[in-house]
Amino acid sequence: MKEKIADLEEKARRLRVAIVKTLHKSQSGHTGGSLSAIDMVCALYFHKMRHNPADPAWEGRDRFVLSKGHAAPALYVALAECGYFPAEDLMMLRRLGSHLQGHPDSKGTPGVDVCTGSLGQGLSMANGMALGLKLDGKENRVYAVLGDGELQEGQVWEAAMAAAHYKSDNLCALIDSNGLQIDGDVSKVMNVSSISDKFRAFGWNVIDIDGHDMGQIIAALDQAEAHKGAPTAIVAKTVKGKGVHLFENKASYHGVTPNDDELPEALRCLGCCD
Amino acid sequence: MIATRDAYGEALAELGGENDKIVALDADLSGSTKTAVFAKKFPNRFFNMGIAEANMVGTAAGLAAVGKIPFLSTFAIFAAGRGWEQIRQSVAYPKANVKIVATHGGVTVGEDGGSHQSVEDVAIMRAIPNMTVIVPADGEETKGAIRAAAAYKGPVYVRLGRNKVPSVFPAGHKFEIGKGVVVVPGTDLTFITTGLMTAAAVTAAEKLKAEGISARVLHIGTVKPLDKELVLQAAQETGAIVTAEEHSVVGGLGGAVAEFLGETCPTLMKRVGIHDRFGTSGKSDELLKYFGLNAETLIEEAREIVSRKK
Ligand SMILES: Cc1ncc(C[n+]2csc(CCOP(=O)(O)OP(=O)(O)O)c2C)c(N)n1
């Protein structure tokens, strides 16, 4: 297990490097929220989820919804690393004619099942998939990653209510709780705390973790899978911009990409942060 | 006479027996939208989502993403209104196989008043890329439309009404997405109509005949994609068009026909519908009269446009 965790940590480090390089190249996209979510995305794609990059539409796959769609780079680097498409494609992020749209688009990108980017809608779609898979008597699970600012959207709570009502225990929501949104602290813009208490009150199984501790992420995903009768919310405390001190905990790096001056320092930092 | 929503309930329940991929969702109006008929027959394939329309749209998109054919229903005002952005992002943008069957469209909702009378939903849905928009004339066409929607792969918006409407089509009438139907032949002008206004146009055409005016009735069941061929033919052959719909003249069928003919074959035109205003409380037959949505208005407009032709 220790070895597995070390492997995943190394993978996450490399994915962080890929995110920084991709965003530097595109000079457009979201840095902070991609770096805060990447450990969870990494644990899902390289440890937890059943999926088959050679056959993106494989029936037996678990499903993934990046509800906070602006963190698309975190998803794209993971998909590329899995082999859903060549890593070179990452350099075309957000370019005209590229299949890597600014926000996840199921029409063009292998491995992407639903369109996201308009915040607050992903959990509804994830629960719809969970309901459909259950109807077919399938064991497949559905994972959705949401932002904490995103929880301000009322539709999230409509979905939370419905998932608990229909006992969607094949559904797991991971909340990337980095405490920041565009205009600043989530607590100051529109306080959503306590996230855990809210999900619990809606009838969910709730697990609180450090979203950058690979051991905790994996343990939580295992617990979620074992829990029957209710969906699980993993409320992950994270750091926006995690891994690059230049970007850490800075709301100003939400939708800003690394510039030429920052790139060497960012990469050096990721090399040292092993 | 049968309400299009009743025909929907029957058709959906029937289809449910033929295809177990079909699921239905409702937002606490299943008795009114008639999805309750399906729910009774297939309880495990029916999801009442409560009064939460946005979530209902997203859930349907998720169900479609795992291979289901979801039909979701609520009143038109809440489907196209509350769910607009979810429909755009989660349904139309990915071309998700979701069928939105909105009931209680138009002013014939009646006494509930302007807040509940959706007079702009067709325009809203028509503006969304990838969306197919169907407004059946009667119960028979509704059954065909629901069947066609289920067979079609992609997003569809079907707009139905609350009340019983006169029959236009015979039993077994085959509905084809994107195909208009010439219900009455004619040479002096063409009524291009949709929904319950087609029956009014048939009545108007009969009365005009006695006056020596030959009116064609072209029923457009699919507002989008528009049957351009039949519309162009009508413009070229009759030289005068009167559109009619239980909807705003802005952005609905009248708008669609005007946009198309304006660029291809500028033609004398009149648009009968609701002229940029909200609905109001009243009995549905009173409201149809109040807004001029009847054969009388069509006759007046026909006379006027034919006189202008000369
Ligand atoms: C419905 C909607 N409103 C606004 C936006 C613009 N927007 C993009 S990201 C963002 C902030 C998201 O904050 P959070 O969910 O906390 O994400 P994170 O901090 O993890 O990046 C906003 C407001 C959007 N994408 N969708």
PDB file of N, CA and C in Angstrom, chain A residues 61 63 101 103-107 113-115 118 121 123-129 131-133 135-136 155 158-159 161-162 165-166, chain B residues 23 44-49 51-56 58-63 65-66 68 82 85-87 89-90 93-95 130:
ATOM      1  N   ARG A  61     -17.293   0.725 -17.462  1.00  0.00           N
ATOM      2  CA  ARG A  61     -16.497   1.779 -16.815  1.00  0.00           C
ATOM      3  C   ARG A  61     -17.274   2.507 -15.712  1.00  0.00           C
ATOM      4  N   ARG A  63     -18.003   6.188 -14.009  1.00  0.00           N
ATOM      5  CA  ARG A  63     -18.167   7.467 -14.682  1.00  0.00           C
ATOM      6  C   ARG A  63     -17.571   8.598 -13.857  1.00  0.00           C
ATOM      7  N   GLN A 101     -11.484  21.547 -25.499  1.00  0.00           N
ATOM      8  CA  GLN A 101     -12.198  22.805 -25.323  1.00  0.00           C
ATOM      9  C   GLN A 101     -11.858  23.422 -23.966  1.00  0.00           C
ATOM     10  N   HIS A 103     -13.694  24.076 -21.605  1.00  0.00           N
ATOM     11  CA  HIS A 103     -14.374  23.300 -20.557  1.00  0.00           C
ATOM     12  C   HIS A 103     -14.733  21.941 -21.144  1.00  0.00           C
ATOM     13  N   PRO A 104     -14.814  20.901 -20.295  1.00  0.00           N
ATOM     14  CA  PRO A 104     -15.009  19.532 -20.807  1.00  0.00           C
ATOM     15  C   PRO A 104     -16.199  19.412 -21.762  1.00  0.00           C
ATOM     16  N   ASP A 105     -15.943  18.737 -22.883  1.00  0.00           N
ATOM     17  CA  ASP A 105     -16.947  18.630 -23.938  1.00  0.00           C
ATOM     18  C   ASP A 105     -17.011  17.175 -24.416  1.00  0.00           C
ATOM     19  N   SER A 106     -18.133  16.552 -24.150  1.00  0.00           N
ATOM     20  CA  SER A 106     -18.271  15.127 -24.462  1.00  0.00           C
ATOM     21  C   SER A 106     -18.273  14.868 -25.964  1.00  0.00           C
ATOM     22  N   LYS A 107     -18.510  15.891 -26.765  1.00  0.00           N
ATOM     23  CA  LYS A 107     -18.598  15.651 -28.210  1.00  0.00           C
ATOM     24  C   LYS A 107     -17.234  15.377 -28.830  1.00  0.00           C
ATOM     25  N   ASP A 113     -17.624  12.184 -20.663  1.00  0.00           N
ATOM     26  CA  ASP A 113     -18.997  11.707 -20.866  1.00  0.00           C
ATOM     27  C   ASP A 113     -20.052  12.805 -20.892  1.00  0.00           C
ATOM     28  N   VAL A 114     -19.790  13.909 -20.212  1.00  0.00           N
ATOM     29  CA  VAL A 114     -20.796  14.970 -20.150  1.00  0.00           C
ATOM     30  C   VAL A 114     -20.129  16.331 -20.292  1.00  0.00           C
ATOM     31  N   CYS A 115     -20.916  17.308 -20.719  1.00  0.00           N
ATOM     32  CA  CYS A 115     -20.417  18.681 -20.852  1.00  0.00           C
ATOM     33  C   CYS A 115     -20.590  19.411 -19.524  1.00  0.00           C
ATOM     34  N   SER A 118     -20.663  25.176 -16.788  1.00  0.00           N
ATOM     35  CA  SER A 118     -21.634  26.022 -16.121  1.00  0.00           C
ATOM     36  C   SER A 118     -21.795  25.405 -14.735  1.00  0.00           C
ATOM     37  N   GLN A 121     -24.242  22.231 -12.163  1.00  0.00           N
ATOM     38  CA  GLN A 121     -25.067  21.274 -12.902  1.00  0.00           C
ATOM     39  C   GLN A 121     -24.535  19.841 -12.870  1.00  0.00           C
ATOM     40  N   LEU A 123     -23.564  17.680 -10.484  1.00  0.00           N
ATOM     41  CA  LEU A 123     -24.048  16.659  -9.543  1.00  0.00           C
ATOM     42  C   LEU A 123     -25.388  16.087 -10.022  1.00  0.00           C
ATOM     43  N   SER A 124     -26.199  16.920 -10.669  1.00  0.00           N
ATOM     44  CA  SER A 124     -27.462  16.426 -11.224  1.00  0.00           C
ATOM     45  C   SER A 124     -27.184  15.366 -12.287  1.00  0.00           C
ATOM     46  N   MET A 125     -26.248  15.665 -13.172  1.00  0.00           N
ATOM     47  CA  MET A 125     -25.932  14.708 -14.231  1.00  0.00           C
ATOM     48  C   MET A 125     -25.327  13.441 -13.647  1.00  0.00           C
ATOM     49  N   ALA A 126     -24.452  13.610 -12.661  1.00  0.00           N
ATOM     50  CA  ALA A 126     -23.828  12.443 -12.031  1.00  0.00           C
ATOM     51  C   ALA A 126     -24.898  11.561 -11.393  1.00  0.00           C
ATOM     52  N   ASN A 127     -25.854  12.184 -10.737  1.00  0.00           N
ATOM     53  CA  ASN A 127     -26.916  11.381 -10.116  1.00  0.00           C
ATOM     54  C   ASN A 127     -27.797  10.727 -11.177  1.00  0.00           C
ATOM     55  N   GLY A 128     -28.022  11.423 -12.288  1.00  0.00           N
ATOM     56  CA  GLY A 128     -28.767  10.801 -13.382  1.00  0.00           C
ATOM     57  C   GLY A 128     -28.068   9.547 -13.878  1.00  0.00           C
ATOM     58  N   MET A 129     -26.764   9.629 -14.031  1.00  0.00           N
ATOM     59  CA  MET A 129     -26.005   8.441 -14.449  1.00  0.00           C
ATOM     60  C   MET A 129     -26.106   7.346 -13.398  1.00  0.00           C
ATOM     61  N   LEU A 131     -28.468   6.810 -11.286  1.00  0.00           N
ATOM     62  CA  LEU A 131     -29.814   6.216 -11.331  1.00  0.00           C
ATOM     63  C   LEU A 131     -29.937   5.259 -12.518  1.00  0.00           C
ATOM     64  N   GLY A 132     -29.427   5.691 -13.658  1.00  0.00           N
ATOM     65  CA  GLY A 132     -29.516   4.862 -14.860  1.00  0.00           C
ATOM     66  C   GLY A 132     -28.730   3.562 -14.718  1.00  0.00           C
ATOM     67  N   LEU A 133     -27.537   3.646 -14.140  1.00  0.00           N
ATOM     68  CA  LEU A 133     -26.710   2.451 -13.966  1.00  0.00           C
ATOM     69  C   LEU A 133     -27.387   1.481 -13.000  1.00  0.00           C
ATOM     70  N   LEU A 135     -30.598   1.227 -12.468  1.00  0.00           N
ATOM     71  CA  LEU A 135     -31.755   0.643 -13.168  1.00  0.00           C
ATOM     72  C   LEU A 135     -31.331  -0.592 -13.944  1.00  0.00           C
ATOM     73  N   ASP A 136     -30.133  -0.531 -14.522  1.00  0.00           N
ATOM     74  CA  ASP A 136     -29.635  -1.651 -15.302  1.00  0.00           C
ATOM     75  C   ASP A 136     -28.966  -2.715 -14.430  1.00  0.00           C
ATOM     76  N   GLN A 155     -28.929  24.496  -7.406  1.00  0.00           N
ATOM     77  CA  GLN A 155     -29.158  23.198  -8.070  1.00  0.00           C
ATOM     78  C   GLN A 155     -28.347  22.082  -7.422  1.00  0.00           C
ATOM     79  N   GLU A 158     -30.481  20.708  -4.832  1.00  0.00           N
ATOM     80  CA  GLU A 158     -31.584  19.927  -5.427  1.00  0.00           C
ATOM     81  C   GLU A 158     -31.064  18.526  -5.743  1.00  0.00           C
ATOM     82  N   ALA A 159     -29.864  18.489  -6.313  1.00  0.00           N
ATOM     83  CA  ALA A 159     -29.275  17.199  -6.678  1.00  0.00           C
ATOM     84  C   ALA A 159     -28.932  16.392  -5.432  1.00  0.00           C
ATOM     85  N   MET A 161     -30.387  16.482  -2.578  1.00  0.00           N
ATOM     86  CA  MET A 161     -31.656  15.988  -2.037  1.00  0.00           C
ATOM     87  C   MET A 161     -32.116  14.759  -2.810  1.00  0.00           C
ATOM     88  N   ALA A 162     -32.055  14.865  -4.143  1.00  0.00           N
ATOM     89  CA  ALA A 162     -32.541  13.773  -4.987  1.00  0.00           C
ATOM     90  C   ALA A 162     -31.667  12.522  -4.843  1.00  0.00           C
ATOM     91  N   HIS A 165     -32.547  10.915  -1.648  1.00  0.00           N
ATOM     92  CA  HIS A 165     -33.911  10.376  -1.744  1.00  0.00           C
ATOM     93  C   HIS A 165     -33.912   9.041  -2.478  1.00  0.00           C
ATOM     94  N   TYR A 166     -33.159   8.987  -3.567  1.00  0.00           N
ATOM     95  CA  TYR A 166     -33.121   7.755  -4.365  1.00  0.00           C
ATOM     96  C   TYR A 166     -32.007   6.803  -3.927  1.00  0.00           C
TER      97      TYR A 166
ATOM     98  N   VAL B  23     -37.328   6.226 -19.863  1.00  0.00           N
ATOM     99  CA  VAL B  23     -37.598   6.569 -18.474  1.00  0.00           C
ATOM    100  C   VAL B  23     -38.306   7.936 -18.472  1.00  0.00           C
ATOM    101  N   ASN B  44     -40.598   1.782 -11.501  1.00  0.00           N
ATOM    102  CA  ASN B  44     -39.145   1.867 -11.280  1.00  0.00           C
ATOM    103  C   ASN B  44     -38.422   2.660 -12.356  1.00  0.00           C
ATOM    104  N   ARG B  45     -39.151   2.995 -13.421  1.00  0.00           N
ATOM    105  CA  ARG B  45     -38.536   3.809 -14.472  1.00  0.00           C
ATOM    106  C   ARG B  45     -39.067   5.241 -14.458  1.00  0.00           C
ATOM    107  N   PHE B  46     -39.700   5.591 -13.360  1.00  0.00           N
ATOM    108  CA  PHE B  46     -40.224   6.955 -13.224  1.00  0.00           C
ATOM    109  C   PHE B  46     -39.548   7.640 -12.043  1.00  0.00           C
ATOM    110  N   PHE B  47     -39.078   8.852 -12.264  1.00  0.00           N
ATOM    111  CA  PHE B  47     -38.422   9.590 -11.197  1.00  0.00           C
ATOM    112  C   PHE B  47     -39.144  10.911 -10.958  1.00  0.00           C
ATOM    113  N   ASN B  48     -39.773  11.013  -9.804  1.00  0.00           N
ATOM    114  CA  ASN B  48     -40.332  12.305  -9.449  1.00  0.00           C
ATOM    115  C   ASN B  48     -39.211  13.092  -8.788  1.00  0.00           C
ATOM    116  N   MET B  49     -38.829  14.195  -9.371  1.00  0.00           N
ATOM    117  CA  MET B  49     -37.681  14.952  -8.890  1.00  0.00           C
ATOM    118  C   MET B  49     -38.083  16.070  -7.937  1.00  0.00           C
ATOM    119  N   ILE B  51     -40.038  19.611  -6.775  1.00  0.00           N
ATOM    120  CA  ILE B  51     -40.141  20.933  -7.422  1.00  0.00           C
ATOM    121  C   ILE B  51     -38.729  21.463  -7.617  1.00  0.00           C
ATOM    122  N   ALA B  52     -38.037  20.924  -8.597  1.00  0.00           N
ATOM    123  CA  ALA B  52     -36.621  21.228  -8.804  1.00  0.00           C
ATOM    124  C   ALA B  52     -36.307  20.967 -10.279  1.00  0.00           C
ATOM    125  N   GLU B  53     -36.735  21.897 -11.116  1.00  0.00           N
ATOM    126  CA  GLU B  53     -36.700  21.677 -12.560  1.00  0.00           C
ATOM    127  C   GLU B  53     -35.282  21.627 -13.115  1.00  0.00           C
ATOM    128  N   ALA B  54     -34.417  22.504 -12.607  1.00  0.00           N
ATOM    129  CA  ALA B  54     -33.049  22.537 -13.126  1.00  0.00           C
ATOM    130  C   ALA B  54     -32.371  21.194 -12.890  1.00  0.00           C
ATOM    131  N   ASN B  55     -32.558  20.677 -11.687  1.00  0.00           N
ATOM    132  CA  ASN B  55     -31.980  19.371 -11.353  1.00  0.00           C
ATOM    133  C   ASN B  55     -32.604  18.269 -12.201  1.00  0.00           C
ATOM    134  N   MET B  56     -33.881  18.396 -12.491  1.00  0.00           N
ATOM    135  CA  MET B  56     -34.545  17.392 -13.328  1.00  0.00           C
ATOM    136  C   MET B  56     -33.895  17.340 -14.721  1.00  0.00           C
ATOM    137  N   GLY B  58     -30.820  18.219 -15.531  1.00  0.00           N
ATOM    138  CA  GLY B  58     -29.484  17.630 -15.404  1.00  0.00           C
ATOM    139  C   GLY B  58     -29.538  16.139 -15.184  1.00  0.00           C
ATOM    140  N   THR B  59     -30.482  15.694 -14.372  1.00  0.00           N
ATOM    141  CA  THR B  59     -30.624  14.264 -14.104  1.00  0.00           C
ATOM    142  C   THR B  59     -30.965  13.525 -15.394  1.00  0.00           C
ATOM    143  N   ALA B  60     -31.834  14.123 -16.193  1.00  0.00           N
ATOM    144  CA  ALA B  60     -32.196  13.511 -17.475  1.00  0.00           C
ATOM    145  C   ALA B  60     -30.968  13.413 -18.368  1.00  0.00           C
ATOM    146  N   ALA B  61     -30.140  14.456 -18.352  1.00  0.00           N
ATOM    147  CA  ALA B  61     -28.914  14.419 -19.163  1.00  0.00           C
ATOM    148  C   ALA B  61     -28.014  13.280 -18.706  1.00  0.00           C
ATOM    149  N   GLY B  62     -27.936  13.075 -17.395  1.00  0.00           N
ATOM    150  CA  GLY B  62     -27.128  11.972 -16.869  1.00  0.00           C
ATOM    151  C   GLY B  62     -27.689  10.627 -17.269  1.00  0.00           C
ATOM    152  N   LEU B  63     -28.994  10.493 -17.200  1.00  0.00           N
ATOM    153  CA  LEU B  63     -29.638   9.235 -17.606  1.00  0.00           C
ATOM    154  C   LEU B  63     -29.363   8.968 -19.087  1.00  0.00           C
ATOM    155  N   ALA B  65     -26.795   9.954 -20.674  1.00  0.00           N
ATOM    156  CA  ALA B  65     -25.366   9.638 -20.817  1.00  0.00           C
ATOM    157  C   ALA B  65     -25.063   8.166 -20.547  1.00  0.00           C
ATOM    158  N   VAL B  66     -25.960   7.471 -19.863  1.00  0.00           N
ATOM    159  CA  VAL B  66     -25.748   6.030 -19.666  1.00  0.00           C
ATOM    160  C   VAL B  66     -26.731   5.217 -20.512  1.00  0.00           C
ATOM    161  N   LYS B  68     -30.051   5.768 -21.437  1.00  0.00           N
ATOM    162  CA  LYS B  68     -31.513   5.814 -21.294  1.00  0.00           C
ATOM    163  C   LYS B  68     -32.107   6.846 -22.261  1.00  0.00           C
ATOM    164  N   ARG B  82     -37.333  27.866 -16.260  1.00  0.00           N
ATOM    165  CA  ARG B  82     -36.409  27.527 -15.180  1.00  0.00           C
ATOM    166  C   ARG B  82     -35.249  26.687 -15.697  1.00  0.00           C
ATOM    167  N   GLU B  85     -31.033  27.272 -19.086  1.00  0.00           N
ATOM    168  CA  GLU B  85     -29.583  27.160 -19.176  1.00  0.00           C
ATOM    169  C   GLU B  85     -29.131  25.712 -19.022  1.00  0.00           C
ATOM    170  N   GLN B  86     -29.851  24.957 -18.187  1.00  0.00           N
ATOM    171  CA  GLN B  86     -29.511  23.538 -18.038  1.00  0.00           C
ATOM    172  C   GLN B  86     -29.783  22.808 -19.344  1.00  0.00           C
ATOM    173  N   ILE B  87     -30.868  23.176 -20.010  1.00  0.00           N
ATOM    174  CA  ILE B  87     -31.180  22.549 -21.301  1.00  0.00           C
ATOM    175  C   ILE B  87     -30.088  22.878 -22.315  1.00  0.00           C
ATOM    176  N   GLN B  89     -26.873  23.803 -21.688  1.00  0.00           N
ATOM    177  CA  GLN B  89     -25.540  23.275 -21.363  1.00  0.00           C
ATOM    178  C   GLN B  89     -25.500  21.761 -21.268  1.00  0.00           C
ATOM    179  N   SER B  90     -26.483  21.196 -20.574  1.00  0.00           N
ATOM    180  CA  SER B  90     -26.404  19.758 -20.259  1.00  0.00           C
ATOM    181  C   SER B  90     -27.098  18.895 -21.299  1.00  0.00           C
ATOM    182  N   TYR B  93     -26.065  21.212 -25.884  1.00  0.00           N
ATOM    183  CA  TYR B  93     -24.640  21.344 -26.214  1.00  0.00           C
ATOM    184  C   TYR B  93     -24.000  19.974 -26.473  1.00  0.00           C
ATOM    185  N   PRO B  94     -24.198  18.986 -25.610  1.00  0.00           N
ATOM    186  CA  PRO B  94     -23.648  17.653 -25.913  1.00  0.00           C
ATOM    187  C   PRO B  94     -24.555  16.816 -26.812  1.00  0.00           C
ATOM    188  N   LYS B  95     -25.643  17.352 -27.295  1.00  0.00           N
ATOM    189  CA  LYS B  95     -26.615  16.592 -28.095  1.00  0.00           C
ATOM    190  C   LYS B  95     -27.136  15.385 -27.326  1.00  0.00           C
ATOM    191  N   ASN B 130     -28.918  22.644 -32.059  1.00  0.00           N
ATOM    192  CA  ASN B 130     -29.163  21.194 -31.864  1.00  0.00           C
ATOM    193  C   ASN B 130     -30.574  20.851 -31.402  1.00  0.00           C
TER     194      ASN B 130
END
